Structures are given as C-alpha cells and as structure tokens.
Amino acid sequence: MPPGALAERIGKPAWTLLRDHRVLVDLSIPSSYPCGGWEGDGCPREVIHEPTVRHPEHPYLAICGHDSLGCESLRFSAADLARVGTSVGTLARMVATLYGVKDAAPRPMGDFPGVHELGVESGGRALAFSATPQLRSARLFLRGVRGATSLIIPTRAGVPLDLLERHAPGERVELRVLADEILIRDGRIVRARPLSPEMTAARVVIDEHGERPLDEAAYSTLREELDRLDLFVDLTAPIDADHVAARTREVDGSFRDSEITRLQAEALLELARHHRPVRAGRLRTLIDGGIRDKVRHVERMRQAVDVKLGHRRWKFINAIAGDVPEAKTFVFAPVSGAKYALVLNRTTPL
C-alpha cells in the first residue's frame, strides 16, 4: 500500500510508532502497476527503470502489457511507486511483548504458514498470532488446536463473521482482535481493556433514519414488521457461512426473496454508509476480499436486492458511468419514502 494512503487510514500516531518499531517497512519498487491505480482494476502495466535527460525526476516507465490496447505509458518518480508492507515477524514479537510473554521469541509454525507461536500467558493459555486469519492455514490451525488457545489477529476486516462467532472471547479456542485490545498512550502502544462478549455481539441497524444500536427487543420488533420494509438484509442471521438472505418489495407490492454472498452484503453496507457516489474499485470490502471484477460484483448484488424503476433508475442503488468501465460509480440513494433495514453485528468487517 502507498505510504500516504496507509498513514491516512491508520492515523499519524500509529503510523509513526509502527515505522519506528520497524513493523512497517519499505518495499522495493514494484515490477507492475495496475492500470486503474493502486486501488483500481485493469490489467497491470510493466514497470521498467528508464531514466532520461528529459525526465530526470521520473525515471520509471509503466508500459501497457497488451499490444492490442496500446494504453499510454506513464512516467513515475520513486516516490510515486513507494509502498510499505508489514514485517510479520517483527509484528509477532511486538504482539508477544504486549501480551506479557517473557523472553518473547515467536517462531513460525511450519504446519501452518503465516501463523506464529508466541508462547504462554500467565493464565496458562497458549498464544498464537496470524496477520491473515482468512487464509486456509489459520483456519486449519483453529480447527486442529487442542488446548486452551488464543489466536490474535490484527483486525476484523476480511474475517468471516462465522469464524468470529465460533471462536468468540471465552471459548476454548478464541480469536482476539488486536485493534480492540491496544491503544496509543503517551507515545507508546499499550494494552487496553478488551471488549466484552456482550459488546461485540450487539446488533446495529442502518435504515432511513441513520445508524444506531439495536437491542434484542427492538430486533424482535423489527423482525415482526418486515412487511413495512422495501428492503431487508440481516447479516446476523445468515443462511450459511458465506451467504445472506435479502427481502425486496417489488413494484407491484409483492416480495422477492434472494440470496447474496456475505461480501456482497458487506459491499451494500459500505455503500449505504458512504452517502455519496463511490467507485466499485474503491470499496474496501471488495479490495480486502480480493475481488478482481468489482463492478460486476456490485452489479450482481444490485440485481439481486434492488428494483429497477425505469431507464437507469433504481429504487436504492443508482450507477454513474465513467470514461472506462472500471470507473463506474455507485450511490446508495433510496427513492423518497423507501423504507429499509440493514442489520449487522459489531463484528461485521467494514
């Protein structure tokens, strides 16, 4: 990720501390550059080092990889192509120290690539760390571990909700989220009091009135009054680990039940929170989920949950064409009087 984008995302204090501790390190100049920019879609351009007298400050040239397309070559400086990455080993050592492991010396677990064994905390619970819990090796680790163990992960982003619920705090094998349990105090990264299971399980609803917590009584009432809604999506009651049910009122007043993927449901939530047009290629849910054709992903979601009212006019999600297909933007803008409810857990990554 470009340094400026990451610094803006995590905040300057965290950026400075992680750089000082060598958790965030500079990466080498990449060999390719996406045609749509770092967060966009499109075929990659090949990056070559070609300094010239005419462009002394921009010695890198990004060339289109398809002769038939003939996209214009782009000139970059080293700063333009700068990226930073995470030193997983260094981060694992920091996590072990934060969790009180004496003489911390984390070691990779050979059978589970990406998972580091940290040691044992004071209560006798084994600690492990994975920077990418959505990968197969971390899932296998969670499934195969026998004793009381905590697998610490950096963030909920991209982690399936069923995994978080199955390994909630207090379970024999639990997932603990680093972002919930640390804070920056007096220029240092320190442990904070973790969220209680009750807090992490609380529901939130997004509707025409905004976003607010949803207690059990209000949730029960909402479920009893679904016929008043034009759109209802509930991520807290999934069909299975990867799919969510949606209920849509058609133009004639009848209801249509559909099924969308969890990523599509999370993309819908992200659009609903933006309140402005946003490119599909900039939806963080789809970026973290590794979706290549993000425009098609949003279009399929819209076809499943929305209702077309006329030429290029939909009840909830409208699209604005760009100069190229990948520049297409979407905006969640319900028509006047439309009622909807999008329900999520606080553990839902967004």
CSV table of C-alpha atoms in Angstrom, one decimal:
chain,number,residue,atom,x,y,z
A,1,MET,CA,0.0,0.0,0.0
A,2,PRO,CA,1.3,3.5,-0.7
A,3,PRO,CA,2.7,5.2,2.4
A,4,GLY,CA,0.4,8.2,2.3
A,5,ALA,CA,-2.8,6.1,2.0
A,6,LEU,CA,-1.8,3.8,4.9
A,7,ALA,CA,-0.9,6.7,7.1
A,8,GLU,CA,-4.2,8.3,6.4
A,9,ARG,CA,-6.1,5.1,7.1
A,10,ILE,CA,-4.4,4.2,10.5
A,11,GLY,CA,-3.7,7.7,11.7
A,12,LYS,CA,-0.4,9.6,12.1
A,13,PRO,CA,0.4,8.4,15.7
A,14,ALA,CA,0.0,4.7,14.8
A,15,TRP,CA,1.9,5.2,11.5
A,16,THR,CA,4.9,6.9,13.3
A,17,LEU,CA,5.0,4.2,16.0
A,18,LEU,CA,4.8,1.3,13.6
A,19,ARG,CA,7.5,2.8,11.4
A,20,ASP,CA,9.8,3.5,14.4
A,21,HIS,CA,9.4,-0.1,15.5
A,22,ARG,CA,10.1,-1.4,12.0
A,23,VAL,CA,6.7,-3.1,11.8
A,24,LEU,CA,6.0,-1.1,8.6
A,25,VAL,CA,8.9,-1.4,6.2
A,26,ASP,CA,9.6,0.0,2.7
A,27,LEU,CA,9.1,-2.4,-0.1
A,28,SER,CA,11.1,-2.5,-3.3
A,29,ILE,CA,9.9,-0.7,-6.5
A,30,PRO,CA,7.1,-2.9,-7.9
A,31,SER,CA,7.5,-4.6,-11.3
A,32,SER,CA,3.9,-3.8,-12.3
A,33,TYR,CA,1.4,-1.0,-11.9
A,34,PRO,CA,-2.4,-1.5,-12.2
A,35,CYS,CA,-4.0,0.5,-15.0
A,36,GLY,CA,-6.6,1.8,-12.6
A,37,GLY,CA,-4.1,2.9,-9.9
A,38,TRP,CA,-3.2,1.1,-6.7
A,39,GLU,CA,-6.8,0.5,-5.7
A,40,GLY,CA,-8.3,0.2,-9.2
A,41,ASP,CA,-9.0,-2.5,-11.7
A,42,GLY,CA,-7.5,-3.2,-15.0
A,43,CYS,CA,-4.6,-5.1,-16.5
A,44,PRO,CA,-1.1,-4.4,-15.0
A,45,ARG,CA,1.4,-2.2,-16.7
A,46,GLU,CA,5.0,-3.4,-16.7
A,47,VAL,CA,7.3,-1.0,-14.7
A,48,ILE,CA,10.8,-0.5,-16.1
A,49,HIS,CA,13.7,1.7,-15.0
A,50,GLU,CA,14.3,4.1,-17.9
A,51,PRO,CA,15.9,7.4,-16.7
A,52,THR,CA,16.2,10.1,-19.4
A,53,VAL,CA,17.5,13.6,-19.7
A,54,ARG,CA,14.0,14.8,-20.3
A,55,HIS,CA,12.6,13.1,-17.2
A,56,PRO,CA,15.3,13.1,-14.6
A,57,GLU,CA,12.9,13.1,-11.7
A,58,HIS,CA,10.6,10.4,-13.2
A,59,PRO,CA,12.9,7.5,-14.1
A,60,TYR,CA,10.3,4.8,-14.0
A,61,LEU,CA,8.1,4.0,-17.0
A,62,ALA,CA,4.9,1.9,-16.8
A,63,ILE,CA,4.2,0.3,-20.1
A,64,CYS,CA,0.9,-1.3,-21.2
A,65,GLY,CA,1.0,-5.1,-21.2
A,66,HIS,CA,-1.4,-5.6,-24.1
A,67,ASP,CA,-0.2,-4.6,-27.6
A,68,SER,CA,-3.8,-4.5,-28.9
A,69,LEU,CA,-4.9,-2.0,-26.3
A,70,GLY,CA,-2.0,0.4,-26.6
A,71,CYS,CA,-2.6,2.3,-23.4
A,72,GLU,CA,-0.5,5.4,-22.9
A,73,SER,CA,2.7,4.8,-21.0
A,74,LEU,CA,3.0,6.5,-17.6
A,75,ARG,CA,6.1,8.2,-16.0
A,76,PHE,CA,6.7,7.9,-12.3
A,77,SER,CA,9.2,9.0,-9.7
A,78,ALA,CA,10.4,6.7,-7.0
A,79,ALA,CA,8.1,8.4,-4.5
A,80,ASP,CA,5.1,7.7,-6.8
A,81,LEU,CA,5.8,4.0,-6.7
A,82,ALA,CA,6.8,3.8,-3.0
A,83,ARG,CA,4.9,1.1,-1.0
A,84,VAL,CA,5.1,-0.2,2.5
A,85,GLY,CA,4.4,-3.6,3.9
A,86,THR,CA,4.3,-5.4,7.2
A,87,SER,CA,7.2,-7.2,8.7
A,88,VAL,CA,5.2,-10.1,10.2
A,89,GLY,CA,8.0,-11.4,12.3
A,90,THR,CA,8.6,-8.0,13.9
A,91,LEU,CA,4.8,-7.6,14.5
A,92,ALA,CA,4.6,-11.0,16.1
A,93,ARG,CA,7.4,-10.1,18.5
A,94,MET,CA,5.6,-6.8,19.4
A,95,VAL,CA,2.3,-8.7,20.0
A,96,ALA,CA,4.1,-11.3,22.2
A,97,THR,CA,5.6,-8.5,24.3
A,98,LEU,CA,2.2,-6.7,24.6
A,99,TYR,CA,0.6,-9.9,25.9
A,100,GLY,CA,3.3,-10.4,28.5
A,101,VAL,CA,5.2,-13.3,27.1
A,102,LYS,CA,8.5,-13.5,28.9
A,103,ASP,CA,11.6,-13.5,26.7
A,104,ALA,CA,9.4,-13.3,23.6
A,105,ALA,CA,10.8,-15.2,20.6
A,106,PRO,CA,7.9,-16.0,18.3
A,107,ARG,CA,8.5,-18.7,15.8
A,108,PRO,CA,6.6,-19.7,12.6
A,109,MET,CA,4.6,-22.8,12.9
A,110,GLY,CA,5.8,-25.0,10.0
A,111,ASP,CA,2.5,-26.8,9.5
A,112,PHE,CA,0.5,-23.5,9.4
A,113,PRO,CA,2.2,-21.0,7.1
A,114,GLY,CA,1.6,-17.4,8.4
A,115,VAL,CA,0.8,-18.5,12.0
A,116,HIS,CA,3.4,-17.7,14.7
A,117,GLU,CA,3.6,-19.4,18.1
A,118,LEU,CA,4.0,-16.7,20.7
A,119,GLY,CA,4.2,-18.6,24.0
A,120,VAL,CA,2.0,-18.9,27.0
A,121,GLU,CA,0.4,-16.1,29.0
A,122,SER,CA,0.2,-16.0,32.8
A,123,GLY,CA,-3.1,-17.9,33.0
A,124,GLY,CA,-1.7,-20.9,31.1
A,125,ARG,CA,-3.4,-20.1,27.8
A,126,ALA,CA,-1.3,-20.6,24.7
A,127,LEU,CA,-1.0,-17.6,22.4
A,128,ALA,CA,-0.6,-17.6,18.6
A,129,PHE,CA,-0.6,-14.8,16.0
A,130,SER,CA,-1.7,-14.6,12.4
A,131,ALA,CA,-1.6,-11.5,10.2
A,132,THR,CA,-4.0,-13.1,7.7
A,133,PRO,CA,-6.7,-15.2,9.5
A,134,GLN,CA,-8.8,-15.6,6.4
A,135,LEU,CA,-6.1,-17.9,4.9
A,136,ARG,CA,-6.5,-21.6,4.9
A,137,SER,CA,-3.6,-22.3,7.2
A,138,ALA,CA,-5.1,-20.1,10.0
A,139,ARG,CA,-8.5,-21.9,9.6
A,140,LEU,CA,-6.7,-25.3,9.9
A,141,PHE,CA,-4.9,-24.1,13.0
A,142,LEU,CA,-8.1,-23.1,14.7
A,143,ARG,CA,-9.7,-26.4,13.7
A,144,GLY,CA,-6.8,-28.5,14.9
A,145,VAL,CA,-5.6,-26.9,18.1
A,146,ARG,CA,-6.5,-28.9,21.2
A,147,GLY,CA,-5.6,-26.9,24.4
A,148,ALA,CA,-6.9,-23.5,25.5
A,149,THR,CA,-5.5,-21.1,22.9
A,150,SER,CA,-6.0,-17.5,21.7
A,151,LEU,CA,-5.2,-16.7,18.1
A,152,ILE,CA,-4.6,-13.0,17.9
A,153,ILE,CA,-5.4,-11.2,14.6
A,154,PRO,CA,-4.8,-7.6,13.7
A,155,THR,CA,-8.3,-6.6,12.6
A,156,ARG,CA,-11.8,-8.0,11.7
A,157,ALA,CA,-11.5,-6.7,8.1
A,158,GLY,CA,-12.0,-9.6,5.7
A,159,VAL,CA,-12.6,-12.2,8.5
A,160,PRO,CA,-15.9,-14.2,8.0
A,161,LEU,CA,-18.5,-13.5,10.7
A,162,ASP,CA,-19.0,-17.2,11.4
A,163,LEU,CA,-15.3,-17.5,12.3
A,164,LEU,CA,-15.5,-14.7,14.8
A,165,GLU,CA,-18.7,-16.1,16.3
A,166,ARG,CA,-17.4,-19.7,16.5
A,167,HIS,CA,-14.2,-18.5,18.3
A,168,ALA,CA,-15.7,-15.7,20.4
A,169,PRO,CA,-14.0,-14.5,23.6
A,170,GLY,CA,-14.3,-17.1,26.3
A,171,GLU,CA,-14.3,-20.1,24.0
A,172,ARG,CA,-11.6,-22.8,24.4
A,173,VAL,CA,-10.1,-21.6,21.2
A,174,GLU,CA,-10.8,-17.9,20.8
A,175,LEU,CA,-10.0,-15.2,18.3
A,176,ARG,CA,-8.8,-11.9,19.8
A,177,VAL,CA,-8.7,-8.8,17.7
A,178,LEU,CA,-5.6,-6.6,18.3
A,179,ALA,CA,-7.3,-3.5,17.1
A,180,ASP,CA,-9.8,-3.9,20.0
A,181,GLU,CA,-7.2,-4.5,22.7
A,182,ILE,CA,-4.5,-1.9,22.1
A,183,LEU,CA,-4.3,1.9,22.2
A,184,ILE,CA,-1.7,4.6,21.9
A,185,ARG,CA,-0.9,6.3,25.2
A,186,ASP,CA,1.9,8.8,25.8
A,187,GLY,CA,3.5,7.9,22.5
A,188,ARG,CA,3.5,4.1,23.3
A,189,ILE,CA,1.5,1.2,22.1
A,190,VAL,CA,-0.1,-0.4,25.2
A,191,ARG,CA,-2.8,-3.0,26.0
A,192,ALA,CA,-6.3,-1.7,26.6
A,193,ARG,CA,-9.2,-3.4,28.3
A,194,PRO,CA,-10.7,-5.7,25.6
A,195,LEU,CA,-14.3,-5.5,24.5
A,196,SER,CA,-16.7,-7.8,26.4
A,197,PRO,CA,-18.5,-10.5,24.5
A,198,GLU,CA,-21.8,-8.7,25.1
A,199,MET,CA,-20.4,-5.5,23.4
A,200,THR,CA,-19.0,-7.4,20.4
A,201,ALA,CA,-22.3,-9.2,19.9
A,202,ALA,CA,-24.6,-6.1,19.9
A,203,ARG,CA,-26.5,-5.5,16.7
A,204,VAL,CA,-26.5,-2.3,14.7
A,205,VAL,CA,-29.2,-1.2,12.1
A,206,ILE,CA,-28.8,1.1,9.2
A,207,ASP,CA,-32.1,2.5,7.9
A,208,GLU,CA,-33.6,5.7,6.6
A,209,HIS,CA,-33.1,7.3,10.0
A,210,GLY,CA,-29.4,6.6,10.1
A,211,GLU,CA,-27.3,4.1,12.0
A,212,ARG,CA,-27.9,3.1,15.6
A,213,PRO,CA,-27.6,0.2,18.1
A,214,LEU,CA,-30.3,-2.4,18.0
A,215,ASP,CA,-31.1,-4.3,21.3
A,216,GLU,CA,-32.9,-7.6,21.4
A,217,ALA,CA,-36.3,-6.2,21.9
A,218,ALA,CA,-36.0,-3.8,19.0
A,219,TYR,CA,-34.6,-6.5,16.8
A,220,SER,CA,-37.6,-8.8,17.6
A,221,THR,CA,-40.0,-6.0,16.8
A,222,LEU,CA,-38.2,-5.3,13.5
A,223,ARG,CA,-38.5,-9.0,12.5
A,224,GLU,CA,-42.2,-8.9,13.2
A,225,GLU,CA,-42.7,-5.9,11.0
A,226,LEU,CA,-40.8,-6.9,7.9
A,227,ASP,CA,-43.9,-6.3,5.6
A,228,ARG,CA,-43.5,-2.5,6.1
A,229,LEU,CA,-39.9,-2.6,4.6
A,230,ASP,CA,-38.9,-2.3,0.9
A,231,LEU,CA,-35.6,-3.9,1.6
A,232,PHE,CA,-34.3,-6.0,4.4
A,233,VAL,CA,-30.8,-7.6,4.7
A,234,ASP,CA,-29.8,-9.2,8.0
A,235,LEU,CA,-26.1,-10.3,8.3
A,236,THR,CA,-26.8,-11.5,11.9
A,237,ALA,CA,-29.0,-14.4,10.6
A,238,PRO,CA,-27.0,-15.8,7.7
A,239,ILE,CA,-28.2,-18.7,5.5
A,240,ASP,CA,-24.7,-20.3,5.9
A,241,ALA,CA,-21.2,-19.1,6.4
A,242,ASP,CA,-20.9,-17.4,3.0
A,243,HIS,CA,-24.5,-16.3,2.1
A,244,VAL,CA,-27.1,-13.9,3.5
A,245,ALA,CA,-30.8,-13.6,2.7
A,246,ALA,CA,-32.4,-10.5,1.3
A,247,ARG,CA,-36.0,-9.5,1.0
A,248,THR,CA,-37.2,-6.9,-1.5
A,249,ARG,CA,-40.6,-5.4,-2.3
A,250,GLU,CA,-41.3,-5.4,-6.0
A,251,VAL,CA,-43.1,-2.6,-7.9
A,252,ASP,CA,-46.4,-4.4,-7.6
A,253,GLY,CA,-46.1,-4.8,-3.9
A,254,SER,CA,-45.2,-8.5,-3.8
A,255,PHE,CA,-42.0,-9.6,-2.1
A,256,ARG,CA,-38.9,-11.3,-3.6
A,257,ASP,CA,-36.6,-13.4,-1.5
A,258,SER,CA,-33.0,-13.6,-2.8
A,259,GLU,CA,-29.6,-14.8,-1.6
A,260,ILE,CA,-26.4,-12.8,-1.8
A,261,THR,CA,-22.8,-13.6,-0.7
A,262,ARG,CA,-21.6,-12.1,2.5
A,263,LEU,CA,-19.1,-10.0,0.6
A,264,GLN,CA,-21.9,-8.6,-1.5
A,265,ALA,CA,-23.9,-7.8,1.7
A,266,GLU,CA,-20.9,-6.1,3.2
A,267,ALA,CA,-20.4,-4.1,0.0
A,268,LEU,CA,-24.1,-3.0,0.3
A,269,LEU,CA,-23.5,-1.8,3.9
A,270,GLU,CA,-20.4,0.1,2.8
A,271,LEU,CA,-22.3,1.9,0.0
A,272,ALA,CA,-25.1,2.7,2.5
A,273,ARG,CA,-22.6,4.3,4.8
A,274,HIS,CA,-20.9,6.4,2.1
A,275,HIS,CA,-23.8,8.7,1.3
A,276,ARG,CA,-22.1,9.7,-1.9
A,277,PRO,CA,-21.1,8.1,-5.2
A,278,VAL,CA,-18.1,5.7,-4.9
A,279,ARG,CA,-16.2,3.7,-7.4
A,280,ALA,CA,-16.6,-0.1,-7.1
A,281,GLY,CA,-12.8,-0.3,-7.2
A,282,ARG,CA,-12.6,1.8,-4.0
A,283,LEU,CA,-14.9,-0.3,-1.9
A,284,ARG,CA,-12.7,-1.5,0.9
A,285,THR,CA,-14.8,-4.7,1.4
A,286,LEU,CA,-14.1,-5.8,-2.1
A,287,ILE,CA,-10.4,-4.8,-2.0
A,288,ASP,CA,-9.8,-6.8,1.2
A,289,GLY,CA,-11.9,-9.6,-0.2
A,290,GLY,CA,-9.6,-10.0,-3.2
A,291,ILE,CA,-12.4,-9.4,-5.8
A,292,ARG,CA,-11.0,-8.7,-9.2
A,293,ASP,CA,-14.1,-7.5,-11.2
A,294,LYS,CA,-15.6,-5.3,-8.6
A,295,VAL,CA,-18.0,-3.5,-10.9
A,296,ARG,CA,-19.6,-6.9,-11.9
A,297,HIS,CA,-19.7,-7.9,-8.2
A,298,VAL,CA,-21.7,-4.8,-7.3
A,299,GLU,CA,-24.0,-5.2,-10.3
A,300,ARG,CA,-24.8,-8.7,-9.3
A,301,MET,CA,-25.6,-7.6,-5.8
A,302,ARG,CA,-27.8,-4.8,-7.2
A,303,GLN,CA,-29.7,-7.2,-9.5
A,304,ALA,CA,-30.4,-9.5,-6.5
A,305,VAL,CA,-31.6,-6.9,-3.9
A,306,ASP,CA,-32.8,-3.9,-5.8
A,307,VAL,CA,-35.8,-3.0,-8.1
A,308,LYS,CA,-35.4,-1.3,-11.4
A,309,LEU,CA,-37.9,1.6,-11.8
A,310,GLY,CA,-37.1,2.9,-15.2
A,311,HIS,CA,-34.2,3.6,-17.6
A,312,ARG,CA,-31.1,3.7,-15.4
A,313,ARG,CA,-33.2,4.4,-12.4
A,314,TRP,CA,-33.4,2.0,-9.4
A,315,LYS,CA,-35.1,2.2,-6.0
A,316,PHE,CA,-32.0,2.1,-3.9
A,317,ILE,CA,-28.7,1.9,-5.8
A,318,ASN,CA,-28.0,4.0,-8.9
A,319,ALA,CA,-24.9,3.8,-11.2
A,320,ILE,CA,-23.0,6.6,-12.9
A,321,ALA,CA,-20.9,5.5,-15.9
A,322,GLY,CA,-17.3,6.6,-16.2
A,323,ASP,CA,-14.9,7.1,-19.1
A,324,VAL,CA,-13.9,3.5,-18.8
A,325,PRO,CA,-15.9,0.5,-17.3
A,326,GLU,CA,-13.8,0.3,-14.2
A,327,ALA,CA,-14.5,4.0,-13.4
A,328,LYS,CA,-18.2,3.3,-12.9
A,329,THR,CA,-19.5,4.6,-9.6
A,330,PHE,CA,-22.5,3.6,-7.5
A,331,VAL,CA,-24.5,5.6,-5.0
A,332,PHE,CA,-26.9,4.3,-2.3
A,333,ALA,CA,-29.7,6.8,-2.7
A,334,PRO,CA,-33.2,5.4,-1.9
A,335,VAL,CA,-36.2,7.0,-3.5
A,336,SER,CA,-38.3,9.2,-1.3
A,337,GLY,CA,-40.4,7.1,1.1
A,338,ALA,CA,-38.5,3.9,0.7
A,339,LYS,CA,-38.1,2.0,3.9
A,340,TYR,CA,-35.2,-0.4,4.6
A,341,ALA,CA,-33.2,-2.0,7.3
A,342,LEU,CA,-29.7,-3.4,7.0
A,343,VAL,CA,-28.7,-5.3,10.2
A,344,LEU,CA,-25.2,-6.2,11.2
A,345,ASN,CA,-23.2,-7.2,14.2
A,346,ARG,CA,-20.4,-5.0,15.5
A,347,THR,CA,-18.1,-7.9,14.5
A,348,THR,CA,-19.1,-7.4,10.8
A,349,PRO,CA,-16.0,-6.1,9.0
A,350,LEU,CA,-16.5,-2.8,7.2
